[in-house]
XYZ file of C-alpha atoms in Angstrom:
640
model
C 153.443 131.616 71.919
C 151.587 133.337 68.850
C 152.012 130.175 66.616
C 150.689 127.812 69.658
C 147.796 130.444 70.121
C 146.799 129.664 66.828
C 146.964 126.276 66.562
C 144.699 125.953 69.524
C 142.111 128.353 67.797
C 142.112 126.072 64.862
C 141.954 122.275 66.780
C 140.077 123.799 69.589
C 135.966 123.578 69.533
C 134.052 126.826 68.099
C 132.829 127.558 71.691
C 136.742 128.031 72.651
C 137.865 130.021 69.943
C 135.174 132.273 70.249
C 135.612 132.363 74.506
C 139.463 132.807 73.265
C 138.609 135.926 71.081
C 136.581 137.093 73.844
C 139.106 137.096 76.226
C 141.390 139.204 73.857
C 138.898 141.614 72.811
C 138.528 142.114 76.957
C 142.057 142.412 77.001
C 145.309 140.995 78.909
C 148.367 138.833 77.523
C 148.418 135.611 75.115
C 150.390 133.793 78.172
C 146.857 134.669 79.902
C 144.656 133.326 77.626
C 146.328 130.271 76.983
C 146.193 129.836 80.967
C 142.398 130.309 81.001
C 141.750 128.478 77.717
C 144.102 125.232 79.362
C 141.744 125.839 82.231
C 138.510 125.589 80.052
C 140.414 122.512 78.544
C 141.006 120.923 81.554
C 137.700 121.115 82.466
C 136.032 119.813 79.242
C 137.975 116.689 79.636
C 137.375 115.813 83.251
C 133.428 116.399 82.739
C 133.868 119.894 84.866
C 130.842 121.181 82.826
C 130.578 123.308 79.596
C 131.831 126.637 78.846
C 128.989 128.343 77.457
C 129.402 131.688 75.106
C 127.130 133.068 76.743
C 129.132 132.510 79.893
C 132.277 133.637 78.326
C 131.426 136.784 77.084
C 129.720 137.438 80.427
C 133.137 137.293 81.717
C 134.399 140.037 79.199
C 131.197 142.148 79.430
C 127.753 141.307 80.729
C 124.681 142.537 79.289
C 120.748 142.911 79.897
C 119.211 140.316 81.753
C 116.206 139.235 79.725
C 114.963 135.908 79.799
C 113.283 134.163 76.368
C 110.158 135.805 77.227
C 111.528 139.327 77.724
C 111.503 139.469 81.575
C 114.252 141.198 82.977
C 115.668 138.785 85.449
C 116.425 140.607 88.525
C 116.742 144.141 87.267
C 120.219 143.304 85.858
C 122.332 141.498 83.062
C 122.042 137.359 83.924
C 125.629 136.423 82.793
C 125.506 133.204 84.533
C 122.359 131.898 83.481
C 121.154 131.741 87.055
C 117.646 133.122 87.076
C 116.694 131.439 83.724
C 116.877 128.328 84.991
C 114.362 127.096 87.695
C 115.392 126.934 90.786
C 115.853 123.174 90.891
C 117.820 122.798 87.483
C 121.517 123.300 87.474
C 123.727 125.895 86.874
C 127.486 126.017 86.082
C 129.302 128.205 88.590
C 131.872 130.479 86.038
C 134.262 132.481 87.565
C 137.446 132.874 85.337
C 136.974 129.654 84.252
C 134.326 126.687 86.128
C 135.252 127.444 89.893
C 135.883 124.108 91.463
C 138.083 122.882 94.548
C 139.452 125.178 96.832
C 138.418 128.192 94.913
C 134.934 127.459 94.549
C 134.953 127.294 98.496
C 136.273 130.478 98.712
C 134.135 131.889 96.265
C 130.903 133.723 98.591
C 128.413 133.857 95.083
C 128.946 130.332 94.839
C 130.084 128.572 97.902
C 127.430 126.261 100.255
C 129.609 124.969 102.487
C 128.445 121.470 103.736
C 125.529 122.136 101.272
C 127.205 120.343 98.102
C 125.673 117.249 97.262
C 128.082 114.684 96.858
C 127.838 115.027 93.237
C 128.819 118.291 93.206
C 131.880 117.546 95.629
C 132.955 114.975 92.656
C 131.724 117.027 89.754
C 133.757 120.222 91.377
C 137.018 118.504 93.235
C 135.516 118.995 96.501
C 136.142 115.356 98.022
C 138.294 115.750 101.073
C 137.920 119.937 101.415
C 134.933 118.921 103.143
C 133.608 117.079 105.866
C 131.227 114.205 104.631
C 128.753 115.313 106.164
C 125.716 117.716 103.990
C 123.266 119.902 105.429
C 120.324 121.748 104.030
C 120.583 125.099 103.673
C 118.073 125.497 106.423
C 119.809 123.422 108.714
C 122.603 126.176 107.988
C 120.398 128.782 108.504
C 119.682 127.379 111.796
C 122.944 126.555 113.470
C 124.293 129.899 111.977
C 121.102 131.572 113.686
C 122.125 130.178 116.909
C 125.721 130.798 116.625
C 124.708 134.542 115.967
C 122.366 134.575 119.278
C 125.073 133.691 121.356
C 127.011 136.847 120.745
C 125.631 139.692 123.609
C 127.801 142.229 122.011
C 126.359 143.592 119.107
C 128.876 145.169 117.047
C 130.053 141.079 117.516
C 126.885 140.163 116.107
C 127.605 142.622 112.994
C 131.243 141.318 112.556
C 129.424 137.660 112.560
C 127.090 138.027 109.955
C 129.558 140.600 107.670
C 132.224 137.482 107.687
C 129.242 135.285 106.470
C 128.401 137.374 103.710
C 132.134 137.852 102.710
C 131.659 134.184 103.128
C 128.392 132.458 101.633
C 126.419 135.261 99.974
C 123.236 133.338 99.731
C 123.352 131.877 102.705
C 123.487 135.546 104.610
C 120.548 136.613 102.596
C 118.820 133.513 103.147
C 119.388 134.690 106.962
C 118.745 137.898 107.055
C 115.333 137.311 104.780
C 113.820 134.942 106.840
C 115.107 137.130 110.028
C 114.326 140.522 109.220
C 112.883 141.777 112.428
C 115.416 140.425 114.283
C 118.865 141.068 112.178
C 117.787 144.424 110.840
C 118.708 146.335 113.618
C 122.064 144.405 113.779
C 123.147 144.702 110.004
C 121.786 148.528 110.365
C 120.794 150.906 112.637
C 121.672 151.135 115.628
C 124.849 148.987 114.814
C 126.023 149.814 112.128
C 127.161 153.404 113.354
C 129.151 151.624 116.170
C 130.525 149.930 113.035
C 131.424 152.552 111.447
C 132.839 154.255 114.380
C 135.211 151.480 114.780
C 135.948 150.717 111.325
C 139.098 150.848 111.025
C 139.521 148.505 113.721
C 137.654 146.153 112.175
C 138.256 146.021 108.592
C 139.176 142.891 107.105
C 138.579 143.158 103.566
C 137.246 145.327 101.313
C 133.485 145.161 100.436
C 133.177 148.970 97.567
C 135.366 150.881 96.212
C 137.173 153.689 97.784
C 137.735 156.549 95.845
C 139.943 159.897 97.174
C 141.553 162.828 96.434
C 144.602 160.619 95.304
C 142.171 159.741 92.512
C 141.405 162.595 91.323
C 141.021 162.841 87.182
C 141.407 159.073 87.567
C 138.100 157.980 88.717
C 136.922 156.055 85.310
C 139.630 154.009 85.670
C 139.164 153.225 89.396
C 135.238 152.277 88.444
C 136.528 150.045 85.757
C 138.470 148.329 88.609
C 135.387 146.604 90.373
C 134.659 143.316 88.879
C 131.116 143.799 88.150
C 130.268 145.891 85.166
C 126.493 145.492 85.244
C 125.869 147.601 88.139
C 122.203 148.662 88.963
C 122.042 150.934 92.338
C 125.640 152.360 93.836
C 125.133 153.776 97.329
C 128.176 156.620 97.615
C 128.781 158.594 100.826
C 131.415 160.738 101.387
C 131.057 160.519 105.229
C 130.671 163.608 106.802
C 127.622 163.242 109.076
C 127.213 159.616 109.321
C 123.578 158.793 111.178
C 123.984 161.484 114.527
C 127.559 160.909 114.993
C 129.300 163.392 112.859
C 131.994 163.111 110.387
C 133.589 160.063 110.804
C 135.445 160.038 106.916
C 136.383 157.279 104.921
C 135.221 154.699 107.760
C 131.673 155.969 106.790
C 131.896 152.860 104.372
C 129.742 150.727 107.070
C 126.344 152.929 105.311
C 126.769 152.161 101.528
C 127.468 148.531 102.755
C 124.196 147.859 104.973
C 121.901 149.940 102.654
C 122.928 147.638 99.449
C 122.385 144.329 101.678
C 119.187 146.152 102.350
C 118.460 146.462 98.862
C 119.287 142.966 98.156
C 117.576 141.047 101.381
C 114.409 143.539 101.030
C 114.017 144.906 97.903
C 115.307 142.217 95.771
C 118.099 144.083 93.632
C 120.464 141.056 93.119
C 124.120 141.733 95.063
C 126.154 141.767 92.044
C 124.552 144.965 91.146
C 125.159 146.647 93.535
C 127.942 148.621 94.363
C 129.038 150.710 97.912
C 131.089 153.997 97.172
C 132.985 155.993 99.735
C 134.119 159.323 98.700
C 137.637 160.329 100.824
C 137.839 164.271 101.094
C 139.537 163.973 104.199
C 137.604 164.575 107.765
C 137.860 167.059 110.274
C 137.177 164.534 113.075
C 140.163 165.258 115.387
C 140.097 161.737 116.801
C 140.490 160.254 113.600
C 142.832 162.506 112.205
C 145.008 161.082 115.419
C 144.340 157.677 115.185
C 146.830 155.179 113.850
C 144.120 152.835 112.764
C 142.158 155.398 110.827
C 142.078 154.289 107.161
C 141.444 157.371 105.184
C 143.322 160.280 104.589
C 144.473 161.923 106.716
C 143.949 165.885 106.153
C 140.985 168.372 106.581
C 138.292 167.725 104.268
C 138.297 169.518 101.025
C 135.681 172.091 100.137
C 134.617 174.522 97.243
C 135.711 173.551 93.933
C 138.396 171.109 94.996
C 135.241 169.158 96.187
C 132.799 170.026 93.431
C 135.049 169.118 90.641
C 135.653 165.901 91.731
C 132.198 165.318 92.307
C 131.387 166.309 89.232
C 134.148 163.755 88.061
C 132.563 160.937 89.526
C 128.919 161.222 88.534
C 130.504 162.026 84.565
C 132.467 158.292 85.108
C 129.532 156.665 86.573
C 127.374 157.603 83.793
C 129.931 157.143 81.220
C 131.045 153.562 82.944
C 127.506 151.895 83.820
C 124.918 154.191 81.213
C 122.805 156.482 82.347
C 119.979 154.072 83.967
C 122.061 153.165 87.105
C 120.656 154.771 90.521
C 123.182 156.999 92.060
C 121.951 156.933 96.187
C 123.461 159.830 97.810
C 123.985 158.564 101.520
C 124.880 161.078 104.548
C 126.105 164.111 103.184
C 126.033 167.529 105.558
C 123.263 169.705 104.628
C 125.453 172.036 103.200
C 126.281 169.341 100.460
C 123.111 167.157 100.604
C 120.617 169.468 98.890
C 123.282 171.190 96.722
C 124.080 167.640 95.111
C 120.794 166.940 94.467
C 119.786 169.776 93.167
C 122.736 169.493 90.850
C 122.445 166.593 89.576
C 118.489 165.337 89.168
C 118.239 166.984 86.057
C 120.474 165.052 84.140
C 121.173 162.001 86.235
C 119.112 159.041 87.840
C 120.003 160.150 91.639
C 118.035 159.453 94.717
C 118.704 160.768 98.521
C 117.949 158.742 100.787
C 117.970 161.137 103.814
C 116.071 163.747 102.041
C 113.780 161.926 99.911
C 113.830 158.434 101.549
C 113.199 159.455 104.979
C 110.629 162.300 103.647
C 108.678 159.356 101.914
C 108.767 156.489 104.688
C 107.332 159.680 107.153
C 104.769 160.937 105.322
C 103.361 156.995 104.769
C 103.458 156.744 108.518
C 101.614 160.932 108.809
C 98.559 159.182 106.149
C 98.436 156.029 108.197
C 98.229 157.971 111.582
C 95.088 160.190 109.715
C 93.404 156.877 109.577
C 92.738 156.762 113.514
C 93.005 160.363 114.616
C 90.511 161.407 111.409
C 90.524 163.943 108.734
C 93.292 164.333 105.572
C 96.228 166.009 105.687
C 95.259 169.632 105.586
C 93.126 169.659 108.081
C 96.291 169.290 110.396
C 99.194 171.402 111.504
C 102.809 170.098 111.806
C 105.530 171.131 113.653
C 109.143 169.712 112.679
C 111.941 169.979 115.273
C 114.928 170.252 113.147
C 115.749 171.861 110.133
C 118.090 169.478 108.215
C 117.783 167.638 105.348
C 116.065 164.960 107.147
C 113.305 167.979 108.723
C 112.923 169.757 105.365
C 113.185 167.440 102.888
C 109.895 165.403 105.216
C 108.324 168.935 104.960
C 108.720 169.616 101.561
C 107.096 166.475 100.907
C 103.845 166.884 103.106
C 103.250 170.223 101.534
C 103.298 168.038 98.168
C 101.163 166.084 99.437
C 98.823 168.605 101.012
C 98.843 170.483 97.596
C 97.726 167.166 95.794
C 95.012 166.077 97.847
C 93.679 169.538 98.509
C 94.234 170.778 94.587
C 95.736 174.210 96.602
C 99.591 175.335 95.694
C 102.797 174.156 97.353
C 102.875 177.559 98.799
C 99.373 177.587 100.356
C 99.903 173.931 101.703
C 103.671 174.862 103.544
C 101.014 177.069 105.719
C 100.722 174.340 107.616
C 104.342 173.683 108.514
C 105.981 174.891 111.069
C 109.627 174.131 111.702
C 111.975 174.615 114.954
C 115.976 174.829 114.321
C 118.278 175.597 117.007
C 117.397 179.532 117.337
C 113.577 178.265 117.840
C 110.835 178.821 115.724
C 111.344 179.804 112.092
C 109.684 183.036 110.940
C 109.489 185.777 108.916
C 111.959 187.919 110.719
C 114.373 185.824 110.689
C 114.488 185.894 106.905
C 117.673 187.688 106.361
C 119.865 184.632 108.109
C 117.887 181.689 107.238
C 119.625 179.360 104.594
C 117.618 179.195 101.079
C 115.863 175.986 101.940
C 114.843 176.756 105.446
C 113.356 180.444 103.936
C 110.066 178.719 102.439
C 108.996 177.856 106.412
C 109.729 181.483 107.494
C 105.760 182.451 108.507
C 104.737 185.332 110.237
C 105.131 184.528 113.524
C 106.457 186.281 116.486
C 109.885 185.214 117.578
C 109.626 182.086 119.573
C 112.974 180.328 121.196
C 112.497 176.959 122.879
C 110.401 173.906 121.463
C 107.621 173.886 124.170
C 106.558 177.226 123.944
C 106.597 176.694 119.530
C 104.334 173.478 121.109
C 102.106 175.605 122.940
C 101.760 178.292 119.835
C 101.546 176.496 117.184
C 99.099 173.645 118.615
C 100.331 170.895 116.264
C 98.499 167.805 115.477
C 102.372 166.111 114.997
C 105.562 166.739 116.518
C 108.164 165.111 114.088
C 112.288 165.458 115.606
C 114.834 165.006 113.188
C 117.475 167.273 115.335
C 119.638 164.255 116.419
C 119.120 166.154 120.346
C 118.683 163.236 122.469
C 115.896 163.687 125.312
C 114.723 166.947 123.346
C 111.369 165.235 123.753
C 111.171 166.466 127.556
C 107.734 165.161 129.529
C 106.189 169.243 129.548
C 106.519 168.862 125.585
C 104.474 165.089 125.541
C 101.901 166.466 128.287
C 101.481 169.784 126.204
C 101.046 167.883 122.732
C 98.780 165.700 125.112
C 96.374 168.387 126.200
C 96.242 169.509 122.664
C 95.374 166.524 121.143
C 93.416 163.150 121.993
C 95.748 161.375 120.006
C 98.802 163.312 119.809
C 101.454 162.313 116.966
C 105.061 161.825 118.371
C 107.370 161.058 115.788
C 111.208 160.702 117.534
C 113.131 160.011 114.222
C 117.536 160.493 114.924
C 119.233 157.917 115.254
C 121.100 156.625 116.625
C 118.969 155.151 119.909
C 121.426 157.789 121.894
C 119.921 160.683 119.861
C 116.650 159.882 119.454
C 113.665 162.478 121.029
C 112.404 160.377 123.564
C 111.824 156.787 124.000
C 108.600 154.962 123.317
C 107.877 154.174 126.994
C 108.236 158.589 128.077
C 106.028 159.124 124.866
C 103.467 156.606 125.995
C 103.893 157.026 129.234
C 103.468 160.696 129.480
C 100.632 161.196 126.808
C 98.630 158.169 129.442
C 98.978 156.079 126.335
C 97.463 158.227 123.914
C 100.100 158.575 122.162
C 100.416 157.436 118.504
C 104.516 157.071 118.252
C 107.489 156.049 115.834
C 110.720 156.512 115.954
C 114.097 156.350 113.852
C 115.730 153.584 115.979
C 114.021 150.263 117.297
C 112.179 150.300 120.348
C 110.310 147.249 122.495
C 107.139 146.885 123.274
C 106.268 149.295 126.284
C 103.232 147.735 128.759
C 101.042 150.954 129.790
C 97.809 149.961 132.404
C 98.063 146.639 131.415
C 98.234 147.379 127.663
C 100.431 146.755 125.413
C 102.081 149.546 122.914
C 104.188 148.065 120.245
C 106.134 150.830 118.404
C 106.337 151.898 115.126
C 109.992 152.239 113.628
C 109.814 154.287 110.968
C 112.991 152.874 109.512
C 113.845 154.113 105.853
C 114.575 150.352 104.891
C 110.393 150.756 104.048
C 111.158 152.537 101.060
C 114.096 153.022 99.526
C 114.904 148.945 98.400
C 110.996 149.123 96.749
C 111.812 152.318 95.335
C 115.299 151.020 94.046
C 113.611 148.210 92.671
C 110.749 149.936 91.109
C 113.082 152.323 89.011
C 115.202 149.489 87.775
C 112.717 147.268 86.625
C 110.864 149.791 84.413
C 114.179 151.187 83.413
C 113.764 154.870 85.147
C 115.979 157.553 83.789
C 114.928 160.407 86.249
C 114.051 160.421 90.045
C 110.579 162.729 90.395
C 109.008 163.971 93.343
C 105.837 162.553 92.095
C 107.565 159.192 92.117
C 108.926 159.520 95.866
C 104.950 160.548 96.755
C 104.200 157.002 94.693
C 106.118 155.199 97.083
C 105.262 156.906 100.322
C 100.952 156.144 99.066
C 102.143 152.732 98.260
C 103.700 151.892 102.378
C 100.500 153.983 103.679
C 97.812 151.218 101.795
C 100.281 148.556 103.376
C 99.063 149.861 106.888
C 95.555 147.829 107.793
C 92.509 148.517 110.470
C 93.979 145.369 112.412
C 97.592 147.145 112.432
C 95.958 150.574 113.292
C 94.353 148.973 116.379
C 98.266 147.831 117.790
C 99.265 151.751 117.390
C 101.241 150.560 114.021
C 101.278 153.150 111.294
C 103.740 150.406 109.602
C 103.421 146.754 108.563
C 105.245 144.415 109.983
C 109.170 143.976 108.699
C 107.778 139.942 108.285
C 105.876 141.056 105.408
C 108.875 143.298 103.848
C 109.336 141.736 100.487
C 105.449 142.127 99.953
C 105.921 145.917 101.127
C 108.481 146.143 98.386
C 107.232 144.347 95.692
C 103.603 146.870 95.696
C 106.012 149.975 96.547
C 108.123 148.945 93.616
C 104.996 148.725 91.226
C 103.726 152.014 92.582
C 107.036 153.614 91.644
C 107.398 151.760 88.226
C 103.969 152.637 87.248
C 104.386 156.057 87.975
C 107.587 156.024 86.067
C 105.224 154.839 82.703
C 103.139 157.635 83.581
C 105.985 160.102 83.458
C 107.054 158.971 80.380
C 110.150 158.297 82.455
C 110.286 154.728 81.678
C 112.711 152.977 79.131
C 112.065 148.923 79.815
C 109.245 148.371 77.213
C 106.414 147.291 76.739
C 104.958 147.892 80.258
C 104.021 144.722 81.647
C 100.407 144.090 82.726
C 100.792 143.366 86.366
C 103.665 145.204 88.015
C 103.513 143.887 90.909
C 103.862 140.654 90.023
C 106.399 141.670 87.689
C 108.401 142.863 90.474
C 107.997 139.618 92.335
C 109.698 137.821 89.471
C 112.376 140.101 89.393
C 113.917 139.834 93.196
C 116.995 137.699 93.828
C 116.138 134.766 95.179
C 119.065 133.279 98.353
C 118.468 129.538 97.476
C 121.472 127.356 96.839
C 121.274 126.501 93.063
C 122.193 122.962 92.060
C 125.737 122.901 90.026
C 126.660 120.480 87.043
C-alpha cells in the first residue's frame, strides 16, 4: 500500500501530490487517501472539474477569507472559492472530493434541487436522480412559500422550514430573507420555545454540538469534532431558563439554532461559521427528568465548581480551537449564571450576551426613538423597570450609560432616574441588606412600596418597561395610571413568550385611548382604535445582535465594550424616521433588516477602530459598504 502510495505521488499531477500530502498532514490512513485521491482521479478523467489546492487544503484546514483585494469575504475563511467569484461564474462544489450524484443531492450547502441546469445534471451525474424538469430558484421559493402557508399549526410550520434548511441551505435563506416579517416569528419567537419544549419529540438530526458532563476534560476534542474549523460566532446555552418557560435542559438547543439562522438570514455571517452549542448540566425540570423522550441527561443540574470548571473548560477549548477572535454568545442562562459568566469572562475573551446586552441595546434604540415624539433626551425622563433580571438590569444599566453620556453626569447620578420593581415591589434603600449585588445599584431612598401600581403612582414614570415574564402584569389601573401621568405614556411589554408578555397591544392602546406609544417582546397585529390604526412595535432582539455579530467580525474585534453595545443601540435609533414615528413605530420595518444591519454593523466596527479593539487592518473607508460586501449571499451558484 506504501509502495503504490508512492508511485501515485510520483505519476500523479503536482496538484494531487500536494492534495495527497495534505490529506496526510490532516491525518487518517493511506487506504484513505488512496480512496479520496482515486476519487479526485476519477473525477479528472470524466471532466468532473479540477481539484484546486486551494480547495484541498481547505479540506484539511481553512483559513482567512480575503479576496485579491484584501476584502474579507463574509467575515470568514472562503475555502471554496465561493464569494470570489461573481455570482454568475462557476464554482466547483468540494466536499471530500467534487460532490456529484446522489451525494451532491444530499448535500444542503450545495444542493438546488430541480435548480441544476442540465449541464450541471451531466457535469455532476445527476441525469435520472431528477425529474427533467428545472425551476428557478424563485419559482422554488414560491411553491415552498405556499407549501409552508398551508400548515395552520405552527410548530408544523417550524418543522417545515428546519427540514428545508437541513435540506437546501440557500434555498431556506433565500426564504426566510425575502420573508422576514412573515417567517421570523415562525423560525423564532414565539415558536421556537414550543420547539424547544417538544424537542425531543422532534429531533431528527443533529444541527450543534452537544457537549455534557460526560465530556468533561474532553471538550477540545469534542470541538475538533464539528466539520467546520473556521468558525466566526458560536451561540452556547446551557438551557436553564429558556425564553419564560424555565429550564427545559439539553432540548434548549432550539435557541442557539434560530439565533445563528438569524445571524445568517439578517446579519449576513455566512452558515458555515457558525456554530450552536448546548451545554448538558442536567435539568431540574421534573417533567423532563420523567420523560422517555427527553434527550439529555438525566440528573439534577450541576452547580458550584462542578459547573464552573467545566465552563471554564469550554471557553479555554474554544479559544484554543477557533483563536481568540471568535464571538462566544451566551444565550439563556439564569441570572444567577448570566451576569457571573460575563463578568468572568469579558476581560479576556470576545463574549457577548444576548439577554443582557442584546436586549439592553435593541430597548434603549426603541427609549431614543420614543424621545423623538414625546420630546426631550433621556434625562429629562424617569423609568420604571418591572423586573429585575438580567433582561430588567442589564436594559437599566445601559440607559444610565446612556444618560451619563449625553448628559456628561456619572453612571451613578444618571441610575437616579431608574427605578426598578422585583417581586417584593419597589427596590430601595432598605432593602439593601437582601438585594443581590446587581440589583443593589437601584436601591434609592424610597419608602417601601409592594405592588407595581402604587410604584406607578410614586414614581410617575415617563416608561414602564416589563421584563418579569408575569403575563397580564400590565393590568388596565396600571395603563390608565401611566395614562393620566403622561400624554404619551411609554408601555414597553417585553417577555416572551406571547403567554408571558405584560399586556397585549390592543389593552395598552386601548386603555391609554390610543395614546399609548407600545412594543413588546413577542409579535403583535395591528390593533384598530376609533377608526385608527396602531401597528406595534416588536422590539425583537433580532435588531441587534446579527449587526452587532457582523460588525465585530468584520473589523476583527477582540473585546465586547459597553461603548460598542451603546454603538449599536444609536445605530437602530437613526434607523427610526419622522414617517415611521407617525405609525407609533420606534422600529423600522423587518423589510429593511439587512440595511438595519449593515449601518449597525459599521457603527459597531467603527467603534471597535476607535477602541483600538480592532485587528482586521487597514480600516476600510466606508464601513458600511464594507459590511454590505461581506454578507452571505442565498443565490444558487453555477457549478462546473
Amino acid at each position: 500500500m506504501a509502495s503504490l502510495s508512492a508511485v501515485l505521488l510520483q505519476r500523479s499531477s503536482s496538484r494531487a501530490r500536494e492534495y495527497l500530502q495534505l490529506q496526510r498532514t490532516a491525518g487518517g490512513t493511506v487506504a484513505l487517501h488512496l480512496e479520496r485521491l482515486h476519487c479526485w482521479w476519477c473525477c479528472c478523467c470524466s471532466g468532473g472539474g479540477r481539484f484546486g489546492a486551494r480547495a484541498a487544503h481547505g479540506m484539511a484546514a481553512s483559513g482567512e477569507g480575503n479576496n485579491h483585494n484584501g476584502v474579507v469575504t463574509g467575515g470568514v475563511g472562503d475555502a471554496y472559492g465561493e464569494d470570489r467569484a461573481t455570482e454568475d461564474q462557476p464554482v466547483t462544489p468540494w466536499a471530500v472530493c467534487v460532490a456529484s450524484g446522489h451525494s451532491l443531492l444530499r448535500d444542503p450547502r450545495h444542493n438546488k434541487g430541480l435548480s441544476f441546469t442540465e449541464k450541471e445534471r451531466d457535469a455532476h451525474y445527476l441525469r435520472g436522480l431528477l425529474p427533467p424538469v428545472v425551476l428557478s430558484q424563485d419559482l422554488q421559493e414560491k411553491r415552498l412559500l405556499q407549501n409552508v402557508r398551508q400548515f395552520e399549526v405552527p410548530l408544523q410550520r417550524y418543522m417545515a422550514l428546519m427540514d428545508l434548511q437541513e435540506r437546501n441551505e440557500r434555498l431556506f435563506y433565500k426564504l426566510l430573507i425575502d420573508n422576514v416579517e412573515e417567517l421570523l416569528p415562525v423560525v423564532y419567537t414565539p415558536t421556537v420555545g414550543e420547539a424547544c419544549q417538544k424537542y425531543g419529540s422532534i429531533f431528527r438530526r443533529p444541527q450543534g454540538l452537544y457537549i455534557s458532563l460526560k465530556e468533561k476534560g474532553r471538550i477540545l476534542e469534542v470541538l475538533r469534532n464539528w466539520p467546520e474549523k473556521s468558525i466566526q460566532v458560536i451561540v452556547v446555552t446551557d438551557g436553564e431558563r429558556i425564553l419564560g418557560l424555565g429550564d427545559l435542559g439539553c432540548q434548549g438547543m432550539g435557541i442557539p439554532v434560530g439565533k445563528l439562522a438569524l445571524y445568517t438570514a439578517l446579519g449576513g455571517v455566512r452558515p458555515s461559521a457558525c456554530l450552536p452549542i448546548t451545554i448538558d448540566v442536567g435539568t431540574n425540570n421534573e417533567d423532563l427528568l420523567k420523560d422517555e423522550f427527553y434527550i439529555g441527561l438525566k440528573q439534577r443540574r450541576a452547580t458550584g465548581q462542578e459547573y464552573s470548571e467545566l465552563l471554564d473548560e469550554f471557553m479555554t477549548a474554544v479559544r484554543q480551537n477557533y483563536g481568540q477572535k471568535v464571538l462566544v454568545q451566551f444565550e439563556d442562562f439564569a441570572n444567577h449564571n448570566a451576569f457571573t459568566l460575563l463578568e468572568k469572562y469579558r476581560a479576556n475573551h470576545l463574549v457577548f450576551n444576548d439577554d443582557i446586552q442584546g436586549t439592553a441595546a435593541v430597548v434603549l434604540a426603541g427609549l431614543i426613538a420614543a424621545l423623538k415624539s414625546v420630546g426631550g433626551t433621556l434625562a429629562d425622563h424617569t423609568f420604571l423597570f418591572f423586573g429585575a433580571g438580567e433582561a430588567g438590569t442589564g436594559i437599566a444599566e445601559l440607559v444610565a450609560l446612556e444618560i451619563s453620556k449625553q448628559g456628561k453626569v456619572s453612571v451613578e447620578e444618571a441610575r437616579q432616574k431608574i427605578w426598578l420593581v422585583d417581586s417584593k415591589g419597589l427596590i430601595v434603600a432598605s432593602r439593601n441588606e437582601t438585594l443581590q449585588p446587581f440589583k443593589k445599584r437601584y436601591a434609592h431612598e424610597h419608602e417601601p412600596v409592594k405592588d407595581l401600581l402604587d410604584a406607578v403612582k410614586a414614581i410617575r414614570p415617563t416608561a414602564l418597561i416589563g421584563s418579569a415574564g408575569v403575563g397580564r402584569s400590565f393590568t388596565k389601573e396600571v395603563i390608565e395610571a401611566m395614562s393620566s401621568i403622561n400624554e404619551r405614556p411609554i408601555i414597553l411589554a417585553l417577555s416572551n413568550p406571547t403567554s408571558q408578555s405584560e399586556c397585549t397591544a390592543e389593552e395598552a392602546y386601548t386603555w391609554s385611548q390610543g395614546r399609548a406609544i407600545f412594543g413588546s417582546g413577542s409579535p403583535f397585529d395591528p390593533v384598530k382604535y376609533n377608526d385608527k390604526l396602531f401597528v406595534p412595535a416588536q422590539a425583537n432582539n433580532a435588531y441587534i445582535f446579527p449587526g452587532f455579530g457582523l460588525g465585530v467580525v468584520i473589523s476583527g474585534a477582540v473585546r465586547v465594550t459597553d461603548d460598542m453595545v451603546l454603538a449599536a443601540a444609536e445605530g437602530l435609533a437613526d434607523q427610526v424616521t419622522p414617517e415611521h414615528i407617525d405609525k407609533g413605530l420606534i422600529y423600522p420595518p423587518f423589510s429593511i433588516i439587512r440595511k438595519i444591519s449593515a449601518n449597525i454593523a459599521a457603527r459597531v466596527a467603527a467603534k471597535a477602530y476607535d477602541l483600538g479593539l480592532a485587528s482586521q487592518l487597514p480600516r476600510p473607508k466606508d464601513l458600511v459598504k464594507y459590511a454590505e460586501s461581506c454578507m452571505y449571499s442565498p443565490v444558487y451558484r453555477s457549478y462546473r
